[in-house]
Short mmCIF file of C-alpha atoms in Angstrom, two decimals:
data_model
loop_
_atom_site.label_atom_id
_atom_site.label_comp_id
_atom_site.label_asym_id
_atom_site.label_seq_id
_atom_site.Cartn_x
_atom_site.Cartn_y
_atom_site.Cartn_z
CA MET A 1 -56.55 58.59 156.75
CA ILE A 2 -55.04 59.45 153.65
CA ASP A 3 -52.01 57.22 152.69
CA GLN A 4 -49.49 58.77 150.12
CA GLN A 5 -50.90 57.25 147.16
CA LYS A 6 -54.31 58.56 147.49
CA LEU A 7 -52.85 62.13 148.17
CA TYR A 8 -50.38 61.62 145.08
CA SER A 9 -53.04 60.58 143.05
CA ILE A 10 -55.43 63.45 144.06
CA TRP A 11 -52.82 65.57 143.30
CA VAL A 12 -52.37 63.95 139.49
CA TYR A 13 -56.20 64.87 139.33
CA LEU A 14 -55.38 68.31 140.30
CA GLN A 15 -52.84 69.02 137.81
CA ALA A 16 -54.85 67.63 134.81
CA GLU A 17 -58.04 69.95 135.42
CA PRO A 18 -58.26 73.80 134.88
CA LEU A 19 -59.84 74.48 138.19
CA PHE A 20 -56.78 74.16 139.95
CA TRP A 21 -54.82 76.61 138.31
CA LEU A 22 -58.15 78.84 137.89
CA THR A 23 -58.92 79.04 141.38
CA LEU A 24 -54.89 79.63 142.13
CA THR A 25 -54.63 82.08 139.78
CA ILE A 26 -57.61 83.99 141.01
CA GLY A 27 -56.67 83.97 144.82
CA ALA A 28 -52.74 84.96 143.98
CA TYR A 29 -54.32 88.00 142.28
CA LEU A 30 -56.93 88.45 145.36
CA THR A 31 -53.96 88.39 147.68
CA ALA A 32 -51.96 90.35 146.01
CA ASP A 33 -54.29 93.19 145.29
CA PHE A 34 -55.25 93.00 148.75
CA LEU A 35 -51.34 93.56 149.89
CA TYR A 36 -50.97 96.45 147.10
CA ARG A 37 -54.54 98.10 148.55
CA LYS A 38 -52.58 97.72 152.34
CA SER A 39 -49.71 99.60 150.65
CA ASN A 40 -51.81 102.56 149.84
CA LEU A 41 -51.36 101.62 146.07
CA PHE A 42 -47.26 101.58 146.33
CA PRO A 43 -46.16 101.27 142.42
CA LEU A 44 -43.72 98.74 142.96
CA LEU A 45 -46.33 96.14 145.27
CA ASN A 46 -47.72 95.94 141.25
CA PRO A 47 -50.69 93.22 142.11
CA VAL A 48 -49.72 91.74 138.66
CA ALA A 49 -46.28 91.52 139.12
CA ILE A 50 -47.03 89.97 143.12
CA SER A 51 -48.85 87.27 141.70
CA ILE A 52 -46.71 86.09 138.93
CA LEU A 53 -44.33 86.16 141.92
CA LEU A 54 -46.97 83.81 144.11
CA VAL A 55 -48.19 81.86 141.64
CA SER A 56 -44.44 81.13 139.65
CA SER A 57 -43.72 80.02 143.44
CA VAL A 58 -45.93 77.20 143.78
CA LEU A 59 -45.20 76.36 140.13
CA LEU A 60 -41.68 75.95 141.12
CA ILE A 61 -41.96 74.68 144.66
CA PHE A 62 -44.22 71.44 142.93
CA ASP A 63 -42.00 71.16 139.86
CA VAL A 64 -44.70 71.78 138.07
CA GLN A 65 -44.44 72.26 134.05
CA TYR A 66 -45.47 76.05 132.52
CA GLU A 67 -47.46 74.28 129.92
CA ARG A 68 -49.70 72.24 132.48
CA TYR A 69 -49.92 75.16 134.26
CA PHE A 70 -51.38 77.08 131.06
CA ASP A 71 -53.53 74.75 130.28
CA GLY A 72 -55.49 75.53 132.64
CA ALA A 73 -54.79 79.01 133.05
CA LYS A 74 -55.43 79.73 129.24
CA PHE A 75 -59.12 80.49 130.41
CA ILE A 76 -58.11 83.72 132.21
CA HIS A 77 -55.70 84.62 129.05
CA PHE A 78 -58.55 84.35 126.73
CA LEU A 79 -60.32 86.84 127.85
CA LEU A 80 -57.50 89.33 127.23
CA GLY A 81 -59.22 89.28 123.61
CA PRO A 82 -62.29 90.77 124.42
CA ALA A 83 -61.17 93.36 127.18
CA THR A 84 -59.00 94.51 123.85
CA VAL A 85 -62.27 95.09 122.37
CA CYS A 86 -63.80 96.61 125.36
CA LEU A 87 -60.92 99.83 124.90
CA ALA A 88 -63.30 100.81 122.69
CA ILE A 89 -65.39 102.60 125.51
CA PRO A 90 -63.38 104.51 127.36
CA ILE A 91 -62.57 106.22 123.72
CA TYR A 92 -66.06 106.31 122.86
CA LYS A 93 -66.59 108.55 126.14
CA ASN A 94 -64.07 110.65 125.57
CA TRP A 95 -64.41 111.33 121.61
CA GLN A 96 -65.76 114.65 122.03
CA LEU A 97 -62.33 115.91 124.06
CA ILE A 98 -59.80 113.95 121.49
CA VAL A 99 -62.34 116.13 118.80
CA GLN A 100 -61.16 119.07 120.38
CA ASN A 101 -57.64 118.89 120.74
CA SER A 102 -57.16 115.95 117.31
CA LYS A 103 -54.37 117.55 115.70
CA ALA A 104 -52.00 117.59 119.01
CA ILE A 105 -53.12 114.61 119.82
CA VAL A 106 -52.25 112.88 115.99
CA ILE A 107 -49.23 115.10 115.86
CA SER A 108 -47.86 113.52 119.14
CA ILE A 109 -49.67 110.17 118.64
CA PHE A 110 -47.79 109.67 115.67
CA ILE A 111 -44.11 111.12 116.48
CA GLY A 112 -44.06 109.68 120.70
CA SER A 113 -44.91 106.36 119.37
CA LEU A 114 -42.73 106.22 115.97
CA PHE A 115 -40.11 107.32 118.64
CA SER A 116 -40.85 104.77 121.65
CA ILE A 117 -40.27 102.25 118.55
CA LEU A 118 -37.43 103.80 117.34
CA ILE A 119 -35.68 104.55 120.71
CA THR A 120 -36.10 101.12 121.45
CA TYR A 121 -34.51 99.84 118.61
CA PHE A 122 -31.35 102.11 118.82
CA LEU A 123 -31.24 101.01 122.44
CA SER A 124 -31.59 97.65 121.74
CA THR A 125 -28.96 97.59 119.01
CA LEU A 126 -26.38 99.61 120.80
CA PHE A 127 -26.33 96.70 123.90
CA HIS A 128 -25.96 94.56 121.26
CA LEU A 129 -29.19 92.48 121.72
CA ASN A 130 -29.92 89.31 120.03
CA ASP A 131 -33.32 89.95 117.34
CA GLU A 132 -35.33 87.32 119.13
CA LEU A 133 -34.94 90.05 122.13
CA ILE A 134 -35.04 92.98 119.92
CA LEU A 135 -38.09 91.80 118.27
CA SER A 136 -40.28 91.34 121.77
CA LEU A 137 -38.42 94.47 123.20
CA LEU A 138 -40.30 96.84 119.96
CA PRO A 139 -44.04 97.21 121.20
CA ARG A 140 -43.07 97.55 124.65
CA SER A 141 -45.33 100.86 125.21
CA VAL A 142 -48.51 100.09 124.84
CA THR A 143 -51.15 98.10 126.47
CA THR A 144 -50.51 94.48 127.02
CA PRO A 145 -52.97 92.92 124.90
CA ILE A 146 -51.85 94.77 122.43
CA ALA A 147 -48.53 94.89 122.69
CA MET A 148 -48.32 90.26 123.39
CA GLY A 149 -50.21 90.32 120.01
CA ILE A 150 -47.65 92.53 118.28
CA SER A 151 -45.28 90.05 119.47
CA GLU A 152 -46.66 87.03 118.62
CA LEU A 153 -47.55 88.31 115.05
CA ILE A 154 -43.92 89.95 113.98
CA GLY A 155 -41.94 86.81 115.94
CA GLY A 156 -41.00 87.98 119.17
CA ILE A 157 -42.21 86.10 122.74
CA PRO A 158 -45.30 87.26 123.79
CA SER A 159 -44.61 86.17 127.93
CA LEU A 160 -41.75 88.28 127.49
CA THR A 161 -43.29 91.04 125.98
CA ALA A 162 -46.06 91.25 128.89
CA ILE A 163 -42.97 91.36 131.03
CA PHE A 164 -41.01 94.32 128.96
CA THR A 165 -44.25 95.93 128.95
CA PHE A 166 -45.27 95.33 132.63
CA THR A 167 -42.12 97.06 133.45
CA THR A 168 -42.21 99.77 131.30
CA GLY A 169 -45.67 100.42 132.77
CA VAL A 170 -43.74 100.46 136.46
CA ILE A 171 -40.95 102.71 135.22
CA GLY A 172 -43.19 105.71 133.79
CA ALA A 173 -45.37 105.63 136.89
CA SER A 174 -42.90 106.26 139.63
CA LEU A 175 -40.32 108.21 137.47
CA ALA A 176 -42.68 110.24 135.02
CA ILE A 177 -43.02 112.89 137.77
CA PHE A 178 -39.36 113.69 137.45
CA VAL A 179 -38.64 113.94 133.77
CA PHE A 180 -42.16 116.63 133.56
CA ASP A 181 -40.80 118.64 136.52
CA LEU A 182 -36.92 118.52 134.89
CA MET A 183 -38.39 119.41 131.03
CA GLY A 184 -41.19 122.09 132.72
CA ILE A 185 -44.26 120.27 131.36
CA LYS A 186 -47.06 121.70 133.56
CA LYS A 187 -50.39 121.06 131.59
CA MET A 188 -52.04 117.88 133.20
CA GLU A 189 -53.51 116.97 129.96
CA ALA A 190 -49.87 117.02 128.56
CA ARG A 191 -48.61 115.09 131.94
CA GLY A 192 -51.55 112.03 131.45
CA PHE A 193 -51.48 112.26 127.85
CA ALA A 194 -47.12 110.86 127.75
CA LEU A 195 -47.75 108.80 130.32
CA GLY A 196 -51.17 106.79 128.12
CA LEU A 197 -48.41 106.65 125.37
CA ALA A 198 -45.11 105.75 126.82
CA SER A 199 -46.33 103.50 130.31
CA HIS A 200 -49.97 102.10 128.86
CA GLY A 201 -52.51 101.08 131.51
CA ILE A 202 -50.08 101.34 134.21
CA GLY A 203 -49.53 104.98 134.00
CA THR A 204 -52.87 105.60 132.88
CA ALA A 205 -53.66 103.96 136.11
CA ARG A 206 -51.27 106.29 137.83
CA ALA A 207 -52.50 109.51 136.08
CA MET A 208 -56.19 109.36 136.33
CA SER A 209 -55.31 109.11 140.77
CA LYS A 210 -52.99 112.76 140.47
CA ASP A 211 -56.17 114.41 138.21
CA THR A 212 -59.30 113.17 136.15
CA ASN A 213 -58.25 115.71 132.92
CA ALA A 214 -54.62 113.64 132.55
CA GLY A 215 -56.64 110.62 133.63
CA VAL A 216 -58.99 111.33 130.01
CA PHE A 217 -55.52 112.24 127.96
CA SER A 218 -53.78 109.54 129.43
CA ALA A 219 -56.77 106.60 128.72
CA VAL A 220 -56.75 108.60 124.75
CA ALA A 221 -53.06 107.78 124.31
CA MET A 222 -53.02 104.85 125.08
CA GLY A 223 -55.86 103.27 123.38
CA LEU A 224 -54.85 105.73 120.40
CA THR A 225 -51.25 104.62 120.58
CA GLY A 226 -52.36 100.99 120.92
CA LEU A 227 -53.78 101.74 117.32
CA ILE A 228 -50.97 103.52 115.72
CA THR A 229 -48.41 101.30 117.19
CA SER A 230 -49.50 98.15 115.93
CA ILE A 231 -49.80 99.94 112.37
CA LEU A 232 -46.02 101.37 113.46
CA VAL A 233 -44.14 98.37 114.72
CA PRO A 234 -44.64 95.64 111.45
CA LEU A 235 -43.81 98.82 109.31
CA CYS A 236 -40.82 100.05 111.24
CA ILE A 237 -39.73 96.39 111.24
CA LYS A 238 -40.47 96.27 106.99
CA ILE A 239 -38.57 99.18 106.70
CA LEU A 240 -35.27 98.54 109.40
CA ASN A 241 -34.84 95.08 107.99
CA ILE A 242 -34.67 93.19 111.32
CA MET B 1 -75.30 91.14 130.12
CA LEU B 2 -75.51 88.25 128.21
CA ASN B 3 -75.61 90.76 124.94
CA SER B 4 -72.92 92.75 125.97
CA ILE B 5 -70.91 89.62 126.28
CA PHE B 6 -72.07 88.28 123.10
CA LEU B 7 -71.37 92.05 120.92
CA ILE B 8 -67.98 92.05 122.87
CA PHE B 9 -66.58 88.56 121.12
CA LEU B 10 -68.92 89.06 118.20
CA PHE B 11 -66.86 92.42 117.70
CA GLN B 12 -63.11 90.63 118.27
CA LEU B 13 -64.59 87.72 115.84
CA LEU B 14 -65.37 90.10 112.76
CA GLY B 15 -61.91 91.96 114.13
CA GLU B 16 -59.58 88.15 113.49
CA LEU B 17 -61.45 87.69 110.45
CA ILE B 18 -61.04 90.67 109.31
CA GLN B 19 -57.19 90.01 110.06
CA LYS B 20 -56.91 86.74 108.50
CA ILE B 21 -58.94 87.06 105.40
CA LEU B 22 -57.26 90.30 104.66
CA GLU B 23 -53.11 89.12 105.93
CA LEU B 24 -53.08 92.30 108.10
CA SER B 25 -50.42 92.82 110.16
CA ILE B 26 -52.81 94.54 113.08
CA PRO B 27 -53.64 92.04 115.60
CA GLY B 28 -57.42 90.76 115.41
CA PRO B 29 -58.64 92.45 118.96
CA VAL B 30 -57.60 95.93 117.87
CA ILE B 31 -59.22 95.69 114.86
CA GLY B 32 -62.55 94.92 117.05
CA LEU B 33 -61.60 97.69 119.19
CA VAL B 34 -61.95 100.06 116.46
CA LEU B 35 -64.93 98.28 114.35
CA LEU B 36 -66.40 98.84 117.72
CA LEU B 37 -65.72 102.79 117.87
CA ILE B 38 -66.53 103.42 114.83
CA THR B 39 -70.21 101.62 115.30
CA LEU B 40 -70.40 103.20 118.49
CA LEU B 41 -69.68 106.61 117.20
CA LEU B 42 -72.12 105.45 114.15
CA PHE B 43 -75.05 104.78 116.61
CA LYS B 44 -74.88 108.08 118.08
CA LYS B 45 -74.88 110.37 114.96
CA LEU B 46 -77.61 108.20 113.63
CA ASP B 47 -79.43 108.32 117.04
CA PHE B 48 -81.31 105.17 117.10
CA LYS B 49 -83.59 104.37 119.86
CA PHE B 50 -82.39 101.44 121.06
CA SER B 51 -78.85 102.48 121.56
CA GLU B 52 -79.09 103.69 125.00
CA THR B 53 -79.83 100.80 126.53
CA ILE B 54 -77.46 98.09 124.72
CA ASN B 55 -75.09 101.21 125.06
CA LEU B 56 -75.22 101.19 129.42
CA ASN B 57 -75.31 97.05 129.19
CA LEU B 58 -72.09 97.43 126.68
CA PHE B 59 -70.71 99.96 129.40
CA LYS B 60 -71.21 98.15 132.15
CA SER B 61 -69.87 95.24 131.02
CA ALA B 62 -66.70 96.52 129.29
CA GLU B 63 -65.94 98.76 132.40
CA ASN B 64 -66.28 95.17 134.57
CA LEU B 65 -64.19 93.33 132.19
CA LEU B 66 -61.53 96.28 132.50
CA HIS B 67 -61.19 96.51 135.94
CA TYR B 68 -59.94 92.74 136.12
CA LEU B 69 -57.58 93.34 133.31
CA PRO B 70 -54.44 93.33 135.75
CA LEU B 71 -55.82 89.56 136.31
CA LEU B 72 -55.76 89.05 132.78
CA PHE B 73 -52.14 89.58 132.46
CA VAL B 74 -51.00 86.87 135.15
CA PRO B 75 -51.10 83.56 133.17
CA VAL B 76 -48.70 85.02 130.72
CA GLY B 77 -46.63 86.82 132.72
CA VAL B 78 -46.01 83.39 134.58
CA GLY B 79 -44.79 82.33 131.43
CA VAL B 80 -41.46 84.73 132.04
CA VAL B 81 -40.40 81.73 134.73
CA MET B 82 -40.04 79.52 131.77
CA HIS B 83 -38.43 82.80 129.88
CA LEU B 84 -35.65 83.31 132.33
CA SER B 85 -32.48 81.71 131.75
CA PHE B 86 -33.30 83.30 128.22
CA LEU B 87 -32.74 87.21 129.58
CA GLU B 88 -30.46 86.33 132.21
CA GLU B 89 -27.01 87.12 130.18
CA SER B 90 -28.74 90.34 128.79
CA LEU B 91 -30.95 91.44 132.17
CA VAL B 92 -29.51 94.64 132.64
CA GLU B 93 -28.91 95.85 129.47
CA VAL B 94 -32.46 95.09 128.83
CA ILE B 95 -33.25 97.29 132.51
CA LEU B 96 -30.90 99.92 130.63
CA VAL B 97 -33.21 99.92 127.05
CA LEU B 98 -36.75 100.19 129.00
CA VAL B 99 -35.23 102.76 131.48
CA ILE B 100 -33.82 105.03 129.20
CA GLY B 101 -36.31 104.59 126.25
CA THR B 102 -39.56 105.36 128.70
CA LEU B 103 -38.02 108.57 130.52
CA LEU B 104 -37.18 109.83 126.29
CA THR B 105 -40.28 108.64 125.32
CA LEU B 106 -42.13 110.56 128.26
CA ALA B 107 -39.79 113.62 127.89
CA LEU B 108 -40.75 114.24 124.12
CA THR B 109 -44.59 113.20 124.35
CA GLY B 110 -44.92 115.38 127.33
CA PHE B 111 -43.26 118.52 125.72
CA LEU B 112 -44.78 118.20 122.57
CA MET B 113 -48.47 117.77 123.73
CA GLU B 114 -47.40 120.66 126.59
CA LYS B 115 -46.79 123.12 123.01
CA LEU B 116 -49.42 122.04 120.98
CA LEU B 117 -52.24 121.63 123.70
CA LYS B 118 -55.09 124.35 123.20
CA ASP B 119 -54.81 126.33 126.46
CA GLN B 120 -58.37 125.12 128.07
CA LYS B 121 -60.50 128.20 129.44
#
């Protein structure tokens, strides 16, 4: 029979080791992914959101400090860097398609990325958000590892940026179709491209499930906008004097 | 497998080093992404004989990792729990910024691309 003293000492041991937090994180993700598949990929049941909800609930219920959790889960977090490097692969694979439409892509990437940053800044100022929030919002439309990297660099809060980025992805993936129909945007390549630029991986996943060409252009836009945005955001901050 | 992991880490390391040395405002992993892309394109152009097998392994590892991309966001996403109180007072405004900003960006980019794309076939 296990007495309370012993239970407590086991709990103290588990909390201090990465193993427990890593198992919890992966377990939460697998559960969330299972639910997502069961729901026929319902956009609002996104695996990231549900996993975060599950892990957060455990931390809140057992009154665990986030720092303690992250100390273990940081081994998963570490892989975001290598994953960013890996984004070179889809871009490389679709290089031919990029070259063929390079002019259209360069112009749209530049104007679209710049517009995304400026509209975010304009709206944030309009709603009187504080500087820390604005800085965390600016890189929101690029893929999360890049967005968080930019956020960290310019003095935003990376975890807030991750949530803004994530929310941006879900908004784009679920509402884009109405915008496209309203604007008379018919070409699948154009639709995919806009999705990748405005809502990164979640948008790309959506595009890929609709049409292969849309998916390819979405992946390209997601990669390139990540690059151009990491140059444009610090530049905009200098020029706008945020 | 191991040499692909080594290559991916190596390119990130190079990216981080370049970022630190040149004090660039681009994140190190992003520089690593560009370096890897340039290297792959160069290898293809120079038609290196051994590039094919390395490429295949690298592609497989990269695609495996990208497959689990959502999982990698979880630890940081949980961090939002710590910042929720920080957001509370401006939650509505933030959501408005996200929705309006995203829809306008989608509209502009999609419209531009529709006009600029060469007609296929």
